[in-house]
Amino acid sequence: NAEYMGGVTLCGGKMGVSFKPDWKNKDVVLAFASMIAASIVLNLATKSALQAIDIPLILSFFQLIGSFVCCVIWRPTVIEQVKLIWREKRRALVDLSVAYLVGIYMTTLSLGRLTVAFTHIIKACEPLSTVLISKVFSSVNYSGGVYLSLAVTVLGVLIASASEVAFELFGFAVAMTSNLGFGVRNVLSKILLEQERFHHSGSSASHNAIPVSTHHTTGAHVVTLSSKHKIRLDNFSLFAAISLVSAVLCLPLIVCRFDLHFFLNLNRQQTSSILITTFSNAVYQLSTLSILQKVSTLSHALTNSLKRILIIFSSFLYFGNSASGWSLVGAGVALFGMFLYITAKDDPLAAQKTVTAPFSEKVMLALRNVLSISLFVIFFITVLYNTSLNPSNPYI
């Protein structure tokens, strides 16, 4: 889900000028192929891993820490960037990390409770959470096309849910909660990046103004956090910081619930399952970040929709799951709603503008704190409840 980090890109074109992918560029083709292949492997491997070692908390933790390690390998200087982000943006970083932890864990858990296909049909509703949260924190005015696309997506999910053979209320709730977590992460990361650029641009606008771009851009979205340290806050460093802090937030539960004996007794299949999911997630995230530096967000979003379709059909082939006609209809409607949402969000007539926050700075901060605490409580309760569903396995 790194593709939604901040809702902006790091491309070299001028602000507001979109461009198509250069398919003659081997790096672009390789990045797209890596993203799609890694996402398919990640979902199929996670589902298989949960059948071998039904411990979504462990898989989530290793995915988080694995992403950070690969970011460090990819760009060693990111360690200094993460340190500076933690020092200067600690509160915002914790809020983002809690939301991301909820998104990652709930997605992993939902893959264990539901089929891969149905999980991704539900996750097509993620833009709904993003829109609702953004209305609370920035009062962005969306076009009628955006709301229409969301209605179509929800309708598709309802059709698929009503006809889903393997429907489970807990799994459905968990998948929807993952949408909420990623939606909060999307909005708060965008606000953080926009505010940093806004404050460093020397604008004299009101302190409660939040610059919001209502259309996708390809401008370099990088700001300097400190005049003393020429270290920049961009999507890559922010993602690395969020991955690390999310893993740290998850660590107390890992320490309390898993002893050294547990790790020493993992068999070869369980160990390989953990390694495959960790590696495929890291490749997927890095490929996504690489793509966002080379193409417009519209091109990437369309590829992301294609990726979801391929994941659904790959799961049918790999696991041999059956789907009713209405389930396929619901999936098609939901994915069509996603396409409408992408095109509505990329309306070239939309203008970049400054949107005033609906509440004072203190109220906004209180809302963020309440939301962050609520999400972490939901995460903690879900872990305990999932354990109670299978008391024979104390490590769940």
GROMACS .gro file of N, CA and C in nm, residues 163-230:
model
  204
  163SER      N    1  -2.358  -1.298  -0.190
  163SER     CA    2  -2.350  -1.425  -0.262
  163SER      C    3  -2.222  -1.503  -0.233
  164GLU      N    4  -2.139  -1.451  -0.140
  164GLU     CA    5  -2.012  -1.516  -0.109
  164GLU      C    6  -2.035  -1.643  -0.028
  165VAL      N    7  -1.985  -1.756  -0.079
  165VAL     CA    8  -2.003  -1.885  -0.012
  165VAL      C    9  -1.927  -1.888   0.119
  166ALA      N   10  -1.806  -1.831   0.120
  166ALA     CA   11  -1.721  -1.835   0.240
  166ALA      C   12  -1.732  -1.708   0.322
  167PHE      N   13  -1.848  -1.641   0.319
  167PHE     CA   14  -1.865  -1.516   0.394
  167PHE      C   15  -1.857  -1.542   0.544
  168GLU      N   16  -1.784  -1.454   0.613
  168GLU     CA   17  -1.773  -1.460   0.758
  168GLU      C   18  -1.776  -1.316   0.810
  169LEU      N   19  -1.861  -1.291   0.905
  169LEU     CA   20  -1.881  -1.154   0.954
  169LEU      C   21  -1.752  -1.097   1.015
  170PHE      N   22  -1.681  -1.178   1.094
  170PHE     CA   23  -1.558  -1.130   1.156
  170PHE      C   24  -1.454  -1.097   1.050
  171GLY      N   25  -1.438  -1.184   0.950
  171GLY     CA   26  -1.343  -1.159   0.842
  171GLY      C   27  -1.379  -1.034   0.763
  172PHE      N   28  -1.509  -1.016   0.738
  172PHE     CA   29  -1.556  -0.897   0.667
  172PHE      C   30  -1.524  -0.771   0.747
  173ALA      N   31  -1.551  -0.774   0.878
  173ALA     CA   32  -1.526  -0.658   0.964
  173ALA      C   33  -1.377  -0.626   0.969
  174VAL      N   34  -1.295  -0.730   0.975
  174VAL     CA   35  -1.149  -0.710   0.979
  174VAL      C   36  -1.100  -0.646   0.850
  175ALA      N   37  -1.149  -0.695   0.735
  175ALA     CA   38  -1.107  -0.640   0.606
  175ALA      C   39  -1.150  -0.493   0.594
  176MET      N   40  -1.270  -0.460   0.640
  176MET     CA   41  -1.316  -0.321   0.637
  176MET      C   42  -1.233  -0.234   0.731
  177THR      N   43  -1.192  -0.290   0.845
  177THR     CA   44  -1.107  -0.215   0.938
  177THR      C   45  -0.971  -0.187   0.877
  178SER      N   46  -0.920  -0.280   0.797
  178SER     CA   47  -0.793  -0.255   0.728
  178SER      C   48  -0.807  -0.137   0.632
  179ASN      N   49  -0.923  -0.125   0.568
  179ASN     CA   50  -0.949  -0.009   0.482
  179ASN      C   51  -0.944   0.120   0.562
  180LEU      N   52  -1.000   0.116   0.683
  180LEU     CA   53  -0.999   0.233   0.770
  180LEU      C   54  -0.856   0.271   0.806
  181GLY      N   55  -0.776   0.171   0.844
  181GLY     CA   56  -0.638   0.198   0.881
  181GLY      C   57  -0.560   0.260   0.767
  182PHE      N   58  -0.571   0.202   0.648
  182PHE     CA   59  -0.499   0.257   0.533
  182PHE      C   60  -0.555   0.393   0.492
  183GLY      N   61  -0.687   0.412   0.508
  183GLY     CA   62  -0.747   0.541   0.476
  183GLY      C   63  -0.692   0.652   0.566
  184VAL      N   64  -0.681   0.623   0.696
  184VAL     CA   65  -0.624   0.721   0.789
  184VAL      C   66  -0.479   0.749   0.754
  185ARG      N   67  -0.402   0.643   0.725
  185ARG     CA   68  -0.262   0.660   0.688
  185ARG      C   69  -0.250   0.747   0.562
  186ASN      N   70  -0.335   0.721   0.462
  186ASN     CA   71  -0.330   0.797   0.337
  186ASN      C   72  -0.349   0.946   0.362
  187VAL      N   73  -0.452   0.979   0.438
  187VAL     CA   74  -0.489   1.119   0.459
  187VAL      C   75  -0.385   1.191   0.545
  188LEU      N   76  -0.346   1.130   0.657
  188LEU     CA   77  -0.252   1.195   0.748
  188LEU      C   78  -0.114   1.213   0.685
  189SER      N   79  -0.071   1.115   0.605
  189SER     CA   80   0.059   1.129   0.539
  189SER      C   81   0.055   1.239   0.434
  190LYS      N   82  -0.056   1.249   0.363
  190LYS     CA   83  -0.070   1.356   0.264
  190LYS      C   84  -0.068   1.493   0.332
  191ILE      N   85  -0.141   1.505   0.443
  191ILE     CA   86  -0.143   1.632   0.515
  191ILE      C   87  -0.004   1.668   0.566
  192LEU      N   88   0.067   1.569   0.618
  192LEU     CA   89   0.201   1.594   0.670
  192LEU      C   90   0.294   1.645   0.561
  193LEU      N   91   0.294   1.578   0.446
  193LEU     CA   92   0.381   1.620   0.336
  193LEU      C   93   0.340   1.756   0.281
  194GLU      N   94   0.209   1.780   0.269
  194GLU     CA   95   0.161   1.908   0.218
  194GLU      C   96   0.194   2.021   0.314
  195GLN      N   97   0.175   1.999   0.444
  195GLN     CA   98   0.204   2.103   0.542
  195GLN      C   99   0.352   2.136   0.544
  196GLU      N  100   0.437   2.035   0.532
  196GLU     CA  101   0.581   2.060   0.531
  196GLU      C  102   0.619   2.145   0.410
  197ARG      N  103   0.567   2.111   0.294
  197ARG     CA  104   0.597   2.189   0.175
  197ARG      C  105   0.542   2.331   0.188
  198PHE      N  106   0.424   2.341   0.248
  198PHE     CA  107   0.357   2.470   0.264
  198PHE      C  108   0.437   2.561   0.357
  199HIS      N  109   0.478   2.508   0.473
  199HIS     CA  110   0.551   2.588   0.570
  199HIS      C  111   0.688   2.629   0.518
  200HIS      N  112   0.753   2.541   0.440
  200HIS     CA  113   0.886   2.572   0.390
  200HIS      C  114   0.882   2.658   0.264
  201SER      N  115   0.760   2.682   0.211
  201SER     CA  116   0.749   2.767   0.094
  201SER      C  117   0.746   2.914   0.132
  202GLY      N  118   0.733   2.941   0.264
  202GLY     CA  119   0.735   3.078   0.312
  202GLY      C  120   0.601   3.146   0.300
  203SER      N  121   0.494   3.069   0.286
  203SER     CA  122   0.361   3.127   0.273
  203SER      C  123   0.319   3.193   0.402
  204SER      N  124   0.243   3.301   0.391
  204SER     CA  125   0.194   3.373   0.509
  204SER      C  126   0.049   3.346   0.534
  205ALA      N  127  -0.005   3.239   0.479
  205ALA     CA  128  -0.146   3.206   0.498
  205ALA      C  129  -0.171   3.170   0.643
  206SER      N  130  -0.297   3.157   0.677
  206SER     CA  131  -0.333   3.130   0.815
  206SER      C  132  -0.273   3.000   0.864
  207HIS      N  133  -0.252   2.991   0.994
  207HIS     CA  134  -0.188   2.875   1.054
  207HIS      C  135  -0.274   2.750   1.042
  208ASN      N  136  -0.403   2.772   1.018
  208ASN     CA  137  -0.495   2.660   1.013
  208ASN      C  138  -0.527   2.616   0.872
  209ALA      N  139  -0.450   2.667   0.775
  209ALA     CA  140  -0.474   2.632   0.635
  209ALA      C  141  -0.399   2.506   0.599
  210ILE      N  142  -0.464   2.420   0.523
  210ILE     CA  143  -0.404   2.295   0.478
  210ILE      C  144  -0.403   2.294   0.325
  211PRO      N  145  -0.287   2.303   0.263
  211PRO     CA  146  -0.282   2.299   0.118
  211PRO      C  147  -0.320   2.160   0.068
  212VAL      N  148  -0.414   2.154  -0.021
  212VAL     CA  149  -0.458   2.024  -0.073
  212VAL      C  150  -0.464   2.031  -0.224
  213SER      N  151  -0.396   1.941  -0.289
  213SER     CA  152  -0.404   1.933  -0.434
  213SER      C  153  -0.520   1.843  -0.471
  214THR      N  154  -0.616   1.895  -0.546
  214THR     CA  155  -0.733   1.815  -0.579
  214THR      C  156  -0.712   1.734  -0.706
  215HIS      N  157  -0.594   1.738  -0.762
  215HIS     CA  158  -0.567   1.653  -0.879
  215HIS      C  159  -0.428   1.595  -0.864
  216HIS      N  160  -0.404   1.486  -0.934
  216HIS     CA  161  -0.275   1.419  -0.925
  216HIS      C  162  -0.169   1.501  -0.997
  217THR      N  163  -0.051   1.507  -0.940
  217THR     CA  164   0.057   1.581  -1.001
  217THR      C  165   0.179   1.492  -1.015
  218THR      N  166   0.274   1.541  -1.088
  218THR     CA  167   0.398   1.468  -1.103
  218THR      C  168   0.517   1.550  -1.056
  219GLY      N  169   0.490   1.653  -0.979
  219GLY     CA  170   0.598   1.738  -0.931
  219GLY      C  171   0.676   1.671  -0.821
  220ALA      N  172   0.801   1.711  -0.806
  220ALA     CA  173   0.884   1.656  -0.700
  220ALA      C  174   0.830   1.704  -0.567
  221HIS      N  175   0.786   1.612  -0.485
  221HIS     CA  176   0.724   1.645  -0.358
  221HIS      C  177   0.822   1.613  -0.247
  222VAL      N  178   0.920   1.701  -0.230
  222VAL     CA  179   1.026   1.678  -0.133
  222VAL      C  180   1.048   1.806  -0.055
  223VAL      N  181   1.056   1.798   0.077
  223VAL     CA  182   1.080   1.915   0.159
  223VAL      C  183   1.195   1.887   0.254
  224THR      N  184   1.264   1.995   0.295
  224THR     CA  185   1.374   1.981   0.388
  224THR      C  186   1.322   1.999   0.529
  225LEU      N  187   1.350   1.900   0.613
  225LEU     CA  188   1.302   1.905   0.750
  225LEU      C  189   1.382   2.002   0.837
  226SER      N  190   1.506   2.019   0.805
  226SER     CA  191   1.591   2.099   0.891
  226SER      C  192   1.690   2.179   0.807
  227SER      N  193   1.711   2.303   0.847
  227SER     CA  194   1.808   2.385   0.776
  227SER      C  195   1.950   2.343   0.810
  228LYS      N  196   1.968   2.284   0.928
  228LYS     CA  197   2.100   2.239   0.969
  228LYS      C  198   2.136   2.109   0.901
  229HIS      N  199   2.036   2.025   0.879
  229HIS     CA  200   2.061   1.895   0.816
  229HIS      C  201   1.989   1.893   0.681
  230LYS      N  202   2.063   1.879   0.575
  230LYS     CA  203   2.003   1.874   0.442
  230LYS      C  204   1.944   1.735   0.418
   0.00000   0.00000   0.00000
